[in-house]
mmCIF file of C-alpha atoms in Angstrom:
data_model
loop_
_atom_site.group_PDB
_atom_site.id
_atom_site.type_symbol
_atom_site.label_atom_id
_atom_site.label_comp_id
_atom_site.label_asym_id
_atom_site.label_seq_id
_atom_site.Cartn_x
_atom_site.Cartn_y
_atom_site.Cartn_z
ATOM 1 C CA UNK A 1 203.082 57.513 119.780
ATOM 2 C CA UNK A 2 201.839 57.956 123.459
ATOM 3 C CA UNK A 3 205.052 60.148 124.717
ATOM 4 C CA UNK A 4 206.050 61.811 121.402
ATOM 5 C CA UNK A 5 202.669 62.814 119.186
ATOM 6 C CA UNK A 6 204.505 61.158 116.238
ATOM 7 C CA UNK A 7 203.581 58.726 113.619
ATOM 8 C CA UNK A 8 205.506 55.327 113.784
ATOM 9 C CA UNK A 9 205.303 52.771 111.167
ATOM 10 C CA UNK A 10 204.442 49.758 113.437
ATOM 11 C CA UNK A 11 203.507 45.550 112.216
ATOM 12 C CA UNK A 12 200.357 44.592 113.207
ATOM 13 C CA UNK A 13 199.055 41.079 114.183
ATOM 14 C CA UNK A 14 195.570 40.070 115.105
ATOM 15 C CA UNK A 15 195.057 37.497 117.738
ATOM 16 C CA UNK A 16 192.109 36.834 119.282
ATOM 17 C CA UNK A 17 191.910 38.958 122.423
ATOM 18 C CA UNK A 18 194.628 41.443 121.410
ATOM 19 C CA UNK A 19 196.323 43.500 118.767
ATOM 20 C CA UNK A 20 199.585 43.172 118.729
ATOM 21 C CA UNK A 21 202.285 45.680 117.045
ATOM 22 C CA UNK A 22 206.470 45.462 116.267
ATOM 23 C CA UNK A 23 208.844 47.702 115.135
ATOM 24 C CA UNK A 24 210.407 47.272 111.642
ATOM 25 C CA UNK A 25 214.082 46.998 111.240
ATOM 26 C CA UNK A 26 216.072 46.667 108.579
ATOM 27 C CA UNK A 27 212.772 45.798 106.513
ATOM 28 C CA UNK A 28 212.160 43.024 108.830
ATOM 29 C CA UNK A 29 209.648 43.058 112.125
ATOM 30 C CA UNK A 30 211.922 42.530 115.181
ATOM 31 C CA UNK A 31 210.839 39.238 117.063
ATOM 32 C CA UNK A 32 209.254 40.456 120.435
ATOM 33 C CA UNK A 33 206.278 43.086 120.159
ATOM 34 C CA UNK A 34 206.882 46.520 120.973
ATOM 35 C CA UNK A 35 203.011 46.842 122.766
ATOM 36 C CA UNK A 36 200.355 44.891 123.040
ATOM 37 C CA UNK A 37 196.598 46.549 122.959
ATOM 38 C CA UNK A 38 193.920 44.453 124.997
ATOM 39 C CA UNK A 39 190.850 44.501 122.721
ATOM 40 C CA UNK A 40 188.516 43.169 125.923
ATOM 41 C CA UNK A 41 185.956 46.153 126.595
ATOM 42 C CA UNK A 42 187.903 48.111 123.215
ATOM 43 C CA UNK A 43 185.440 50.344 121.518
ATOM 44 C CA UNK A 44 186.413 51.080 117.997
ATOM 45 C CA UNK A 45 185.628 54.601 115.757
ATOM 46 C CA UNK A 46 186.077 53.787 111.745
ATOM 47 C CA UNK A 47 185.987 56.454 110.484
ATOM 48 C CA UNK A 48 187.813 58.024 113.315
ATOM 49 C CA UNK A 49 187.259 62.007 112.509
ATOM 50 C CA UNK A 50 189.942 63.662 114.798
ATOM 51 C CA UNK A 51 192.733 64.218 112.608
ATOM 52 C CA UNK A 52 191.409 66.340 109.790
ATOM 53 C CA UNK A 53 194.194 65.624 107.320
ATOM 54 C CA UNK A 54 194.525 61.695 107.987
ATOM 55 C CA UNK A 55 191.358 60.355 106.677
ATOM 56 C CA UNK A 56 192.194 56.313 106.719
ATOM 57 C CA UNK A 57 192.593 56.655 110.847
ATOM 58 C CA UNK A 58 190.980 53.736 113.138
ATOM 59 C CA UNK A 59 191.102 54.544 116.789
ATOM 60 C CA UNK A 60 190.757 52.265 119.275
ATOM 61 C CA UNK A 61 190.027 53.089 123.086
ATOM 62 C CA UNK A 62 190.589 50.574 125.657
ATOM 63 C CA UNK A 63 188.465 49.812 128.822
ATOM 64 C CA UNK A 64 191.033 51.836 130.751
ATOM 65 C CA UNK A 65 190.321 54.891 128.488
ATOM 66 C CA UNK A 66 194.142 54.704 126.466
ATOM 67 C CA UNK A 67 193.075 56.257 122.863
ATOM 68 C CA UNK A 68 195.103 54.442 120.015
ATOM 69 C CA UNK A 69 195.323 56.089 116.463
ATOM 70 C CA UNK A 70 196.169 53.703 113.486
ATOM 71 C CA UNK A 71 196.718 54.493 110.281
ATOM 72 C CA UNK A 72 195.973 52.277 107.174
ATOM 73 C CA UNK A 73 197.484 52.774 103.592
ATOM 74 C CA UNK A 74 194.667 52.935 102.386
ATOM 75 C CA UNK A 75 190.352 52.607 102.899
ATOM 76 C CA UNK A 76 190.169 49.122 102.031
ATOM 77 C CA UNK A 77 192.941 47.973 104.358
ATOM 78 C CA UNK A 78 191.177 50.475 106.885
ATOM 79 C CA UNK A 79 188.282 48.462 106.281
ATOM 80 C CA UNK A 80 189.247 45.202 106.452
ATOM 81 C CA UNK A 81 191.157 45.550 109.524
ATOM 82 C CA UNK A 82 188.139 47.461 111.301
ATOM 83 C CA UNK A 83 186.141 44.467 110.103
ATOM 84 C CA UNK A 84 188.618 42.134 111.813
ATOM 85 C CA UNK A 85 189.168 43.810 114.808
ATOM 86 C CA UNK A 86 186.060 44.335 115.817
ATOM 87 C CA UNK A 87 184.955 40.376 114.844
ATOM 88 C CA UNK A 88 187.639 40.204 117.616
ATOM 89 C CA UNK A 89 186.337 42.309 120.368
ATOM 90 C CA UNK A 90 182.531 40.839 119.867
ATOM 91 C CA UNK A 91 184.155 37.339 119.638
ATOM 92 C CA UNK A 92 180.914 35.388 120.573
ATOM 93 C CA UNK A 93 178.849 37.458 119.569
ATOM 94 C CA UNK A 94 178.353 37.073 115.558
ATOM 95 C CA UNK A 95 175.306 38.934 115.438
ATOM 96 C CA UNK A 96 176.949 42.340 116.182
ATOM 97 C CA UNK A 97 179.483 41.150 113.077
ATOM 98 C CA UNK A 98 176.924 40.613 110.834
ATOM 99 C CA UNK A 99 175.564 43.940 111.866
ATOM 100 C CA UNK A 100 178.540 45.707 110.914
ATOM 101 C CA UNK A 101 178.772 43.957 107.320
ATOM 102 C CA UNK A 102 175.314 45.709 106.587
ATOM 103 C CA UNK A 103 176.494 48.608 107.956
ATOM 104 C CA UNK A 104 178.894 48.837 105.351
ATOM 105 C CA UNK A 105 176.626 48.052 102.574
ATOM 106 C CA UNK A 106 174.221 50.749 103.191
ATOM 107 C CA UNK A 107 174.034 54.300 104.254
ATOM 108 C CA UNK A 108 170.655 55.362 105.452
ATOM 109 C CA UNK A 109 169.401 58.395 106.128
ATOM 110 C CA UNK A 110 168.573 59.644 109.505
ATOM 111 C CA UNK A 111 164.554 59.478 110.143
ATOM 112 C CA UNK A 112 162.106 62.781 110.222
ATOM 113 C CA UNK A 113 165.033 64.753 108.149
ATOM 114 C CA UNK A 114 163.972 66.001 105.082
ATOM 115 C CA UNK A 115 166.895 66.357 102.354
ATOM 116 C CA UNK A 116 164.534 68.967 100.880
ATOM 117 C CA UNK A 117 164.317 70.730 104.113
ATOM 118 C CA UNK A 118 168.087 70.714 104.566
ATOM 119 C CA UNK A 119 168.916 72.231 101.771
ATOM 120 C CA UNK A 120 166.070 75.094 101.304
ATOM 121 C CA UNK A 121 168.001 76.027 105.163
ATOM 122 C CA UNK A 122 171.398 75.868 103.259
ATOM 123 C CA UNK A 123 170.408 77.841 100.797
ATOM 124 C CA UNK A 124 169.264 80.985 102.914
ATOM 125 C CA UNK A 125 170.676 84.520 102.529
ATOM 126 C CA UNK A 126 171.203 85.138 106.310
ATOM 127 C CA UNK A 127 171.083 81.353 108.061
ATOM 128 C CA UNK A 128 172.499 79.312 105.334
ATOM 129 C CA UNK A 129 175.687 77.797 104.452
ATOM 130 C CA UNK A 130 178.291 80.694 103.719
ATOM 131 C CA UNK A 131 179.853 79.899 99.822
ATOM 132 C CA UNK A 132 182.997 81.416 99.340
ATOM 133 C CA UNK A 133 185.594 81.000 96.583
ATOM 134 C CA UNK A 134 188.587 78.852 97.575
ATOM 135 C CA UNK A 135 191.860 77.927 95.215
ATOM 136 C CA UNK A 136 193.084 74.318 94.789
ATOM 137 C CA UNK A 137 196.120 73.266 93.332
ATOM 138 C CA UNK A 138 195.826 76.725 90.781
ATOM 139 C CA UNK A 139 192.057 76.051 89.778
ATOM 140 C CA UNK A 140 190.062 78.974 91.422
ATOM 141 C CA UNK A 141 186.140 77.606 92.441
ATOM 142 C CA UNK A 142 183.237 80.067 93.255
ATOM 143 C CA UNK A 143 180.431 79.827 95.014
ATOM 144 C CA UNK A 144 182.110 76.786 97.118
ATOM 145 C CA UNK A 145 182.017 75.526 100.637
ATOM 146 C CA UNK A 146 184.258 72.659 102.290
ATOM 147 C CA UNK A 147 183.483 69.489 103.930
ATOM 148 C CA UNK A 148 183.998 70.521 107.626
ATOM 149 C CA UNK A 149 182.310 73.629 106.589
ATOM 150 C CA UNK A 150 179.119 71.289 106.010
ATOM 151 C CA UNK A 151 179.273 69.183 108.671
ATOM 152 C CA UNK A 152 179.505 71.807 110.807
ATOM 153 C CA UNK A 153 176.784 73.777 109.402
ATOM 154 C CA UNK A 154 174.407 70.613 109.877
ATOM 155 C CA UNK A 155 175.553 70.294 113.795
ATOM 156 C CA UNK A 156 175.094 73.909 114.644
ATOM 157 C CA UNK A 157 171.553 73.221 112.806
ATOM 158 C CA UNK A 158 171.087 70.621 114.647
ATOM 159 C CA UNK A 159 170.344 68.332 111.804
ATOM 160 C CA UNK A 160 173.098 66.170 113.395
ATOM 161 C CA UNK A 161 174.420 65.517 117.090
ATOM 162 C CA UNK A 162 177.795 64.229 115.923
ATOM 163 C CA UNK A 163 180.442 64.332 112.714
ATOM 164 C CA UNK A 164 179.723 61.426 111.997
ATOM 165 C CA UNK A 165 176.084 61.765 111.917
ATOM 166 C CA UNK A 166 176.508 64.862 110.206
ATOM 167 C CA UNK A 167 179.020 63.158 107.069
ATOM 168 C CA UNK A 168 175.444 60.802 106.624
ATOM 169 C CA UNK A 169 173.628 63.408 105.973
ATOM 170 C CA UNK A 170 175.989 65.470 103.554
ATOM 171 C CA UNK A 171 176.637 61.815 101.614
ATOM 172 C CA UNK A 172 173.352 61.639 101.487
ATOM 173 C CA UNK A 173 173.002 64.987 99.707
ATOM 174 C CA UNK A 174 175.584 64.390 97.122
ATOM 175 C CA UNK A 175 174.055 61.030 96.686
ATOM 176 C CA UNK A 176 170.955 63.004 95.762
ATOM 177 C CA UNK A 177 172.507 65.259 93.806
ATOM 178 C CA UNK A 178 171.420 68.221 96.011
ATOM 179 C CA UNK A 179 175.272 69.008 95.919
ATOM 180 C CA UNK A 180 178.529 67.864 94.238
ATOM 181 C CA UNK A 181 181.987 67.732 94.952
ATOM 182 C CA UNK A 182 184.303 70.065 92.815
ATOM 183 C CA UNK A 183 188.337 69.988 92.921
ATOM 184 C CA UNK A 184 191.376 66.715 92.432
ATOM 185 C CA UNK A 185 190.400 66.541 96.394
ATOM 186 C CA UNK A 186 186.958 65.545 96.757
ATOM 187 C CA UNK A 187 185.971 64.316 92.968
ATOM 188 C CA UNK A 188 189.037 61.424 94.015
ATOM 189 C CA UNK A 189 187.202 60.527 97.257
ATOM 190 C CA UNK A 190 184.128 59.557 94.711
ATOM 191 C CA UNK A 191 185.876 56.814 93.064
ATOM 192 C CA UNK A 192 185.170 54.888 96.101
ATOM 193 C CA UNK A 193 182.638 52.433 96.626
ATOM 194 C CA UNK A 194 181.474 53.016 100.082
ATOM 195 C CA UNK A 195 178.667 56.048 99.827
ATOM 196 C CA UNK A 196 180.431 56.579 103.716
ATOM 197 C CA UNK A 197 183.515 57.296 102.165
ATOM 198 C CA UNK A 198 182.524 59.413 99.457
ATOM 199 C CA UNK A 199 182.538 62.343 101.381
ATOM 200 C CA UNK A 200 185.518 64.159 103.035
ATOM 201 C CA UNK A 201 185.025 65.799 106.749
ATOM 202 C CA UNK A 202 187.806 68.065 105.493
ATOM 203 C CA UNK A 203 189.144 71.716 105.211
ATOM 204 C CA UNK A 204 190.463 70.922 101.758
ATOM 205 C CA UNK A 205 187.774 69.510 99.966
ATOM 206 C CA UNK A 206 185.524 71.380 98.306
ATOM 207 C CA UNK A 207 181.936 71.361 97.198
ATOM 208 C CA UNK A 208 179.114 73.030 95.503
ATOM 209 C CA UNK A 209 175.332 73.146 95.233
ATOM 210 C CA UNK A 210 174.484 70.891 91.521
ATOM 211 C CA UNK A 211 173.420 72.430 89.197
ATOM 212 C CA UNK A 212 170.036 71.104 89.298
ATOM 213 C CA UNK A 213 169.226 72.971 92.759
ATOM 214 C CA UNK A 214 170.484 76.825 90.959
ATOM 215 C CA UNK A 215 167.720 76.322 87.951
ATOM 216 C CA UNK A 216 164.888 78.901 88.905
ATOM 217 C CA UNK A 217 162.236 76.504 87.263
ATOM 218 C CA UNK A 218 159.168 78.249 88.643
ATOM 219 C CA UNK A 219 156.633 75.450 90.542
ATOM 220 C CA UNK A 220 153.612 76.219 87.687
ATOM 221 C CA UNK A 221 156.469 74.804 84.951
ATOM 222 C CA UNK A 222 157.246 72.401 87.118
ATOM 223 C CA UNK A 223 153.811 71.050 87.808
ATOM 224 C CA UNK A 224 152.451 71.272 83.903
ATOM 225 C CA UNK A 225 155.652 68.575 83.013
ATOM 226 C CA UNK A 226 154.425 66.454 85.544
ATOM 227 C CA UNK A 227 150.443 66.285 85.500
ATOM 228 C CA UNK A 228 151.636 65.093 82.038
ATOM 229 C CA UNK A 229 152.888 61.766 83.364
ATOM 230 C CA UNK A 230 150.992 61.785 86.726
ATOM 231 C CA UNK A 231 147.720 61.881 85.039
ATOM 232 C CA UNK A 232 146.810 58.254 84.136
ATOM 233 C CA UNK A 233 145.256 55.729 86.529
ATOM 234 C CA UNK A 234 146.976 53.917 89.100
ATOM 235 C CA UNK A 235 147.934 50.127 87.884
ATOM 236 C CA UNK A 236 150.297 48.939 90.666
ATOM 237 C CA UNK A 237 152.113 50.130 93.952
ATOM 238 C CA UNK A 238 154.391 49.184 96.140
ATOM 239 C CA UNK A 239 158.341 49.095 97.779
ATOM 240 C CA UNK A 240 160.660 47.613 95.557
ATOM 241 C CA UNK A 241 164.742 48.012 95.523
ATOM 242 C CA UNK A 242 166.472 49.929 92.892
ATOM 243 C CA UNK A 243 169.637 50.122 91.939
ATOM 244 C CA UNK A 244 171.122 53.497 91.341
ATOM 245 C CA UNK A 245 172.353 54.655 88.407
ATOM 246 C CA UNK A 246 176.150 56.303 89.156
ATOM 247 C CA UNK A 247 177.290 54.777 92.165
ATOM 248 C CA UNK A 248 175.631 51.519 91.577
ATOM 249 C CA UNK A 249 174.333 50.978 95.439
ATOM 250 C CA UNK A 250 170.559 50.352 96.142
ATOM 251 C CA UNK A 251 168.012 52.086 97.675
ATOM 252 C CA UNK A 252 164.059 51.572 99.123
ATOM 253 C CA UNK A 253 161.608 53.002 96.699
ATOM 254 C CA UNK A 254 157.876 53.536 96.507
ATOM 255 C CA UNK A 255 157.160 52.506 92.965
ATOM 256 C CA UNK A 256 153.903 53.861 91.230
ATOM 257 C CA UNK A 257 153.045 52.041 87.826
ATOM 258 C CA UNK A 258 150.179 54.624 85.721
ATOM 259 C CA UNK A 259 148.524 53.295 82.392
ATOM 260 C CA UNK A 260 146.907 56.016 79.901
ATOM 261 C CA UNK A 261 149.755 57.478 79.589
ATOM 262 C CA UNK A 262 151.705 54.146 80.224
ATOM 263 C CA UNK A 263 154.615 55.268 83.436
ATOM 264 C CA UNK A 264 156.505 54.141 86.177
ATOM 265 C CA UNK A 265 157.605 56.723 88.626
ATOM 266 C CA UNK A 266 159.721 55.841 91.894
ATOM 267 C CA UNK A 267 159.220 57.637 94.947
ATOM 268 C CA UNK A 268 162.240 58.272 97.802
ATOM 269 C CA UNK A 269 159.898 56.971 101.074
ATOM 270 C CA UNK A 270 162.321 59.093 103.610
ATOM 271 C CA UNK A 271 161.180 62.570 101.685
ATOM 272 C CA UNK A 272 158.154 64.311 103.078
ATOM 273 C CA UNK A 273 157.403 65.533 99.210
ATOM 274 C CA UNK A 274 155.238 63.233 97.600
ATOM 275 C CA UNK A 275 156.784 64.325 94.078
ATOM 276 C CA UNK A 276 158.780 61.185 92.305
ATOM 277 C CA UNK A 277 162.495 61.707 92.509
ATOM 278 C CA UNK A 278 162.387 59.633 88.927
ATOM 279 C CA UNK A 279 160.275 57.423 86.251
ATOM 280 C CA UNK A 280 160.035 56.995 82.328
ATOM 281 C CA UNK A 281 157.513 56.322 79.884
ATOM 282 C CA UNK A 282 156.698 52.175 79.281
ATOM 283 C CA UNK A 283 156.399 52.458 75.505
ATOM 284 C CA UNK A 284 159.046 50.545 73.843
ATOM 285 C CA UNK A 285 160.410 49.010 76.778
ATOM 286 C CA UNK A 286 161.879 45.439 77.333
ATOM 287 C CA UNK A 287 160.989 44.138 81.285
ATOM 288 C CA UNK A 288 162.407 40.601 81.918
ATOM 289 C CA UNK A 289 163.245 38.349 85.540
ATOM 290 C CA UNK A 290 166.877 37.984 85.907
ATOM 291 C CA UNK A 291 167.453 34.630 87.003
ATOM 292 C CA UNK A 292 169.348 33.866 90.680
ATOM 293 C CA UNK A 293 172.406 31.867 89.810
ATOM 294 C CA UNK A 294 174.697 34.391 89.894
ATOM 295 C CA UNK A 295 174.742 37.779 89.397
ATOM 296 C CA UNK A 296 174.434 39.692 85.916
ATOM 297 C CA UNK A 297 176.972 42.202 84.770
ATOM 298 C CA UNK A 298 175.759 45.518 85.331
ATOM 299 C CA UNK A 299 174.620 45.388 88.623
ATOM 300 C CA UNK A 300 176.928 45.599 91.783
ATOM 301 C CA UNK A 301 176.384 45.699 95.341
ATOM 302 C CA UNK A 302 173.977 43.235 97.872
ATOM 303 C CA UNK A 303 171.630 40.982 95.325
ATOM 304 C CA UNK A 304 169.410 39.524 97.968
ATOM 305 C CA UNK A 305 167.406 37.823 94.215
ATOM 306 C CA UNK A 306 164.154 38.126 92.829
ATOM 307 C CA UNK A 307 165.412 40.619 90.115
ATOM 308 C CA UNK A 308 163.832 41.815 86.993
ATOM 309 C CA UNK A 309 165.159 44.204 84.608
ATOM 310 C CA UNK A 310 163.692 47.133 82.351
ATOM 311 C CA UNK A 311 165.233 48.453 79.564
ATOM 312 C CA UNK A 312 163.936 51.602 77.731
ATOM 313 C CA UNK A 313 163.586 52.230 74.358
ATOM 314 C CA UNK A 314 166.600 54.877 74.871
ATOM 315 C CA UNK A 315 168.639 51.988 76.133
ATOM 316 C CA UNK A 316 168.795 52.900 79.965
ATOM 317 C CA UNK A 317 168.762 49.902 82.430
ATOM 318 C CA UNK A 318 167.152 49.628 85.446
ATOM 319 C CA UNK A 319 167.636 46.844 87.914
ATOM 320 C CA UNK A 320 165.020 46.085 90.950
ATOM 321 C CA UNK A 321 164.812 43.626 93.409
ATOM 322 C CA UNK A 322 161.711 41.977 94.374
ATOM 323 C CA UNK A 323 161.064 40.597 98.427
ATOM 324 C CA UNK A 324 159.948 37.452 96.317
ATOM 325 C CA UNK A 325 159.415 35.623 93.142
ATOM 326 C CA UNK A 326 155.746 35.709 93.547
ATOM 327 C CA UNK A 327 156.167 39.433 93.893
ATOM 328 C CA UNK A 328 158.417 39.676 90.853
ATOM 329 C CA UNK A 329 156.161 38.003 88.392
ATOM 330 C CA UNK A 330 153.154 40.297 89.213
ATOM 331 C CA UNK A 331 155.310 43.412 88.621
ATOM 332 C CA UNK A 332 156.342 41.980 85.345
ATOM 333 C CA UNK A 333 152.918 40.502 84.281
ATOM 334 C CA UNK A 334 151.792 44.589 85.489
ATOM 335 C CA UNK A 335 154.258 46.140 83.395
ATOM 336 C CA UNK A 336 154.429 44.173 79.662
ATOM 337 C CA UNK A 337 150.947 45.242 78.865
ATOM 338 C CA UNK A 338 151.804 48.431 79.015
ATOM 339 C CA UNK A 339 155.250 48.391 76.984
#
């Protein structure tokens, strides 16, 4: 509301140039609108960060600076109708629509940041993030710090200039598994498709560094497992598209294929490191094209074609995308030899 700061439930319809909402009575929308909002000149924020406890908010803000709130039921319906409303507002302009649909379907990182870097600065005694021990819903959590905590750890770092720019870079990390979320709160907000949505810009939800990041592995251990595997001679290189593993979205990487011992490694190209952030042995693996009428079960996400699939002899599958067909059959005719 625009007099009283309360929460109305309101029935939205979508024309063309407007948005227009009624009141509900009796179960039933009343036949004239209550208010219009002129979407000419609107700018739209989805996710809109402002409220800390209503995460599904869209606001819109008109060309005469009036800020509305709306809240959705739930993040697909907040989707969808950000999707539709702004369609509206670029009417006649489709390219900025299309824009938005890859938007949604990936979540890049910022460029020049190093995860690495970011998290070394978390991890400091005197400069990094402070972890204290917070209590949700009876279950007691050390070592723990919350989403807003994060985000605005990473502004006053300046790794980021906004919140939003700021919840990239901590999805990012949890993609990454440099940290995890812990607590009902933030595990839920996982369960979510959307890598944006994954992570909460919140007081109540609660995460932690992984595990992987506390193991004092010392850098001579670390570098005897891997001139192991990085030791034989470079067959192949090059960018290919992998999917991911646990949230089944896909990702630029520099692969590296090594015969003698037989490996393929995969690099992350937006990490100054040049250490792989995975790979597995070739012996006893299956590689086959996947043909491009349809898409296979197993893999989710945007399937541009030209995929080929590896199975190891421990039965873990890996799905890449080619740029092209041509491309595809020279990884595969690169990588049976050395099964």
């Amino acid at each position: 509301g625009h007099v009283v700061r309360n929460w109305k439930v309101r029935w939205f319809v979508l024309l063309q140039d407007k948005l227009l909402y009624y009141k509900i009575e009796g179960g039933k929308k009343e036949p004239s609108p209550k208010g219009r909002i002129l979407l000419d000149g609107c700018t739209i924020t989805c996710p809109c960060l402002e409220y800390e406890n209503r995460p599904l908010l869209i606001k819109l803000k008109t060309k005469t600076n009036t800020d509305y709130f709306l809240e959705c039921c739930s993040r697909e319906e907040r989707d969808s109708w950000a999707l539709d409303i702004t369609g509206a507002i670029h009417a006649g302009h489709p390219v900025q629509v299309q824009e938005l649909h890859r938007m949604k379907k990936s979540f890049k990182l910022l460029e020049n940041i190093s995860l690495h870097h970011i998290v070394e600065r978390m991890c400091d005694s005197s400069a990094g993030i402070k972890l204290t021990r917070n209590l949700e819903q009876g279950n007691r959590y050390k070592e723990t710090f919350t989403g807003s905590a994060l985000v605005d750890w990473l502004i006053s770092n300046s790794f980021a200039v906004s919140r939003f720019e700021a919840v990239t870079l901590a999805s990012m990390l949890m993609e990454e598994n440099f940290i995890k979320p812990v607590g009902a709160r933030s595990i839920e907000a996982t369960r979510y498709s959307d890598l944006s949505e994954q992570f909460l810009d919140d007081s109540t939800a609660l995460y932690m560094f992984a595990e992987s990041n506390k193991k004092n592995t010392s850098a001579k251990e670390e570098l005897q497992f891997n001139i192991s595997e990085l030791s034989g001679t470079i067959v192949k290189q090059g960018f290919l598209v992998k999917q991911g593993h646990k949230r089944k979205n896909w990702k630029v990487r520099r692969f590296v294929l090594r015969a003698d011992p037989a490996f393929l490694h995969y690099y992350d190209p937006t990490k100054e490191e040049n250490r792989p952030v995975g790979g597995f042995s070739l012996r006893g693996c299956l590689v086959s094209a996947l043909e491009d009428n349809g898409v296979p079960a197993g893999v989710k996400g945007n399937v541009q074609g030209n995929l080929f699939k590896i199975i190891t002899k421990n039965d873990i599958h890996y799905y890449i995308q080619a740029s092209s067909k041509a491309e595809r059959a020279q990884w595969i005719e690169a990588i049976k030899p050395l099964t």
